[in-house]
Amino acid sequence: LARCEMLLPAAVWEALRDGDIQTKKGPVFQTAIIAGTMAVKKTSDLIPLCHPLPVDGCKVSITPADELLVIECWVRVT
């Protein structure tokens, strides 16, 4: 489990609707979740000296909570 908590400016909170931020190119959080999942699959290519590990499961979540944006990524390997 990797977890990050971000403090966001008021302008970002104002843009947040129904759990995501909509732009002309699509939902920001959903795009970030896809990018995070793709990065998990490429970890051994992105991190020097990292051995390839077979990924059994991956889940990325982005949750607004009070004044924080909580980002979590769960990865399971065997």
PDB file of C-alpha atoms in Angstrom:
ATOM      1  CA  LEU A   1       0.000   0.000   0.000  1.00  0.00           C
ATOM      2  CA  ALA A   2       1.266   3.446  -0.939  1.00  0.00           C
ATOM      3  CA  ARG A   3      -0.656   6.440   0.369  1.00  0.00           C
ATOM      4  CA  CYS A   4      -0.424  10.170  -0.257  1.00  0.00           C
ATOM      5  CA  GLU A   5      -2.404  13.031   1.245  1.00  0.00           C
ATOM      6  CA  MET A   6      -2.495  16.304  -0.680  1.00  0.00           C
ATOM      7  CA  LEU A   7      -3.594  19.733   0.436  1.00  0.00           C
ATOM      8  CA  LEU A   8      -5.368  21.425  -2.448  1.00  0.00           C
ATOM      9  CA  PRO A   9      -6.052  25.111  -3.075  1.00  0.00           C
ATOM     10  CA  ALA A  10      -9.627  26.374  -2.953  1.00  0.00           C
ATOM     11  CA  ALA A  11      -9.781  26.718  -6.752  1.00  0.00           C
ATOM     12  CA  VAL A  12      -9.202  22.978  -7.151  1.00  0.00           C
ATOM     13  CA  TRP A  13     -11.912  22.126  -4.599  1.00  0.00           C
ATOM     14  CA  GLU A  14     -14.314  24.390  -6.491  1.00  0.00           C
ATOM     15  CA  ALA A  15     -13.630  22.454  -9.703  1.00  0.00           C
ATOM     16  CA  LEU A  16     -14.321  19.133  -7.941  1.00  0.00           C
ATOM     17  CA  ARG A  17     -17.756  17.792  -8.871  1.00  0.00           C
ATOM     18  CA  ASP A  18     -19.163  14.313  -8.186  1.00  0.00           C
ATOM     19  CA  GLY A  19     -15.779  13.005  -7.006  1.00  0.00           C
ATOM     20  CA  ASP A  20     -13.727  14.132 -10.033  1.00  0.00           C
ATOM     21  CA  ILE A  21     -12.603  17.200 -11.956  1.00  0.00           C
ATOM     22  CA  GLN A  22     -13.956  17.389 -15.502  1.00  0.00           C
ATOM     23  CA  THR A  23     -11.857  18.953 -18.262  1.00  0.00           C
ATOM     24  CA  LYS A  24     -12.123  19.120 -22.046  1.00  0.00           C
ATOM     25  CA  LYS A  25      -9.851  16.067 -22.218  1.00  0.00           C
ATOM     26  CA  GLY A  26     -11.855  14.053 -19.690  1.00  0.00           C
ATOM     27  CA  PRO A  27     -11.984  13.327 -15.963  1.00  0.00           C
ATOM     28  CA  VAL A  28      -8.680  14.150 -14.222  1.00  0.00           C
ATOM     29  CA  PHE A  29      -8.831  11.543 -11.440  1.00  0.00           C
ATOM     30  CA  GLN A  30      -9.876   8.702 -13.741  1.00  0.00           C
ATOM     31  CA  THR A  31      -6.962   9.537 -16.040  1.00  0.00           C
ATOM     32  CA  ALA A  32      -4.599   9.533 -13.037  1.00  0.00           C
ATOM     33  CA  ILE A  33      -5.917   6.121 -11.936  1.00  0.00           C
ATOM     34  CA  ILE A  34      -5.234   4.674 -15.401  1.00  0.00           C
ATOM     35  CA  ALA A  35      -1.736   6.222 -15.401  1.00  0.00           C
ATOM     36  CA  GLY A  36      -1.037   4.784 -11.934  1.00  0.00           C
ATOM     37  CA  THR A  37      -2.120   1.317 -13.026  1.00  0.00           C
ATOM     38  CA  MET A  38       0.075   1.544 -16.119  1.00  0.00           C
ATOM     39  CA  ALA A  39       3.036   2.652 -13.964  1.00  0.00           C
ATOM     40  CA  VAL A  40       2.575  -0.376 -11.676  1.00  0.00           C
ATOM     41  CA  LYS A  41       2.873  -2.626 -14.711  1.00  0.00           C
ATOM     42  CA  LYS A  42       6.103  -0.857 -15.765  1.00  0.00           C
ATOM     43  CA  THR A  43       7.759  -0.552 -12.335  1.00  0.00           C
ATOM     44  CA  SER A  44      10.826  -2.585 -13.329  1.00  0.00           C
ATOM     45  CA  ASP A  45      11.302  -0.330 -16.383  1.00  0.00           C
ATOM     46  CA  LEU A  46      10.890   2.910 -14.408  1.00  0.00           C
ATOM     47  CA  ILE A  47      12.965   2.174 -11.281  1.00  0.00           C
ATOM     48  CA  PRO A  48      16.658   1.376 -11.726  1.00  0.00           C
ATOM     49  CA  LEU A  49      17.751  -2.079 -10.475  1.00  0.00           C
ATOM     50  CA  CYS A  50      14.145  -3.164  -9.829  1.00  0.00           C
ATOM     51  CA  HIS A  51      13.471  -6.796 -10.739  1.00  0.00           C
ATOM     52  CA  PRO A  52      10.331  -7.577 -12.753  1.00  0.00           C
ATOM     53  CA  LEU A  53       7.595  -8.804 -10.433  1.00  0.00           C
ATOM     54  CA  PRO A  54       4.399 -10.517 -11.619  1.00  0.00           C
ATOM     55  CA  VAL A  55       1.536  -8.275 -10.525  1.00  0.00           C
ATOM     56  CA  ASP A  56      -1.528 -10.190  -9.308  1.00  0.00           C
ATOM     57  CA  GLY A  57      -3.647  -7.160  -8.518  1.00  0.00           C
ATOM     58  CA  CYS A  58      -3.630  -3.370  -8.484  1.00  0.00           C
ATOM     59  CA  LYS A  59      -6.145  -0.836  -7.239  1.00  0.00           C
ATOM     60  CA  VAL A  60      -5.715   2.943  -7.258  1.00  0.00           C
ATOM     61  CA  SER A  61      -8.191   5.205  -5.470  1.00  0.00           C
ATOM     62  CA  ILE A  62      -8.469   8.973  -5.207  1.00  0.00           C
ATOM     63  CA  THR A  63     -10.789  10.186  -2.461  1.00  0.00           C
ATOM     64  CA  PRO A  64     -11.604  13.742  -1.370  1.00  0.00           C
ATOM     65  CA  ALA A  65     -11.608  13.807   2.447  1.00  0.00           C
ATOM     66  CA  ASP A  66     -12.198  17.022   4.418  1.00  0.00           C
ATOM     67  CA  GLU A  67      -9.450  19.387   3.243  1.00  0.00           C
ATOM     68  CA  LEU A  68      -7.274  16.597   1.833  1.00  0.00           C
ATOM     69  CA  LEU A  69      -7.192  14.544  -1.310  1.00  0.00           C
ATOM     70  CA  VAL A  70      -6.217  10.964  -0.365  1.00  0.00           C
ATOM     71  CA  ILE A  71      -4.507   8.874  -3.047  1.00  0.00           C
ATOM     72  CA  GLU A  72      -3.913   5.174  -2.367  1.00  0.00           C
ATOM     73  CA  CYS A  73      -2.469   2.387  -4.479  1.00  0.00           C
ATOM     74  CA  TRP A  74      -2.665  -1.273  -3.446  1.00  0.00           C
ATOM     75  CA  VAL A  75      -0.519  -3.790  -5.322  1.00  0.00           C
ATOM     76  CA  ARG A  76      -0.394  -7.548  -4.826  1.00  0.00           C
ATOM     77  CA  VAL A  77       2.424  -9.757  -6.125  1.00  0.00           C
ATOM     78  CA  THR A  78       3.287 -13.426  -5.659  1.00  0.00           C
TER      79      THR A  78
END
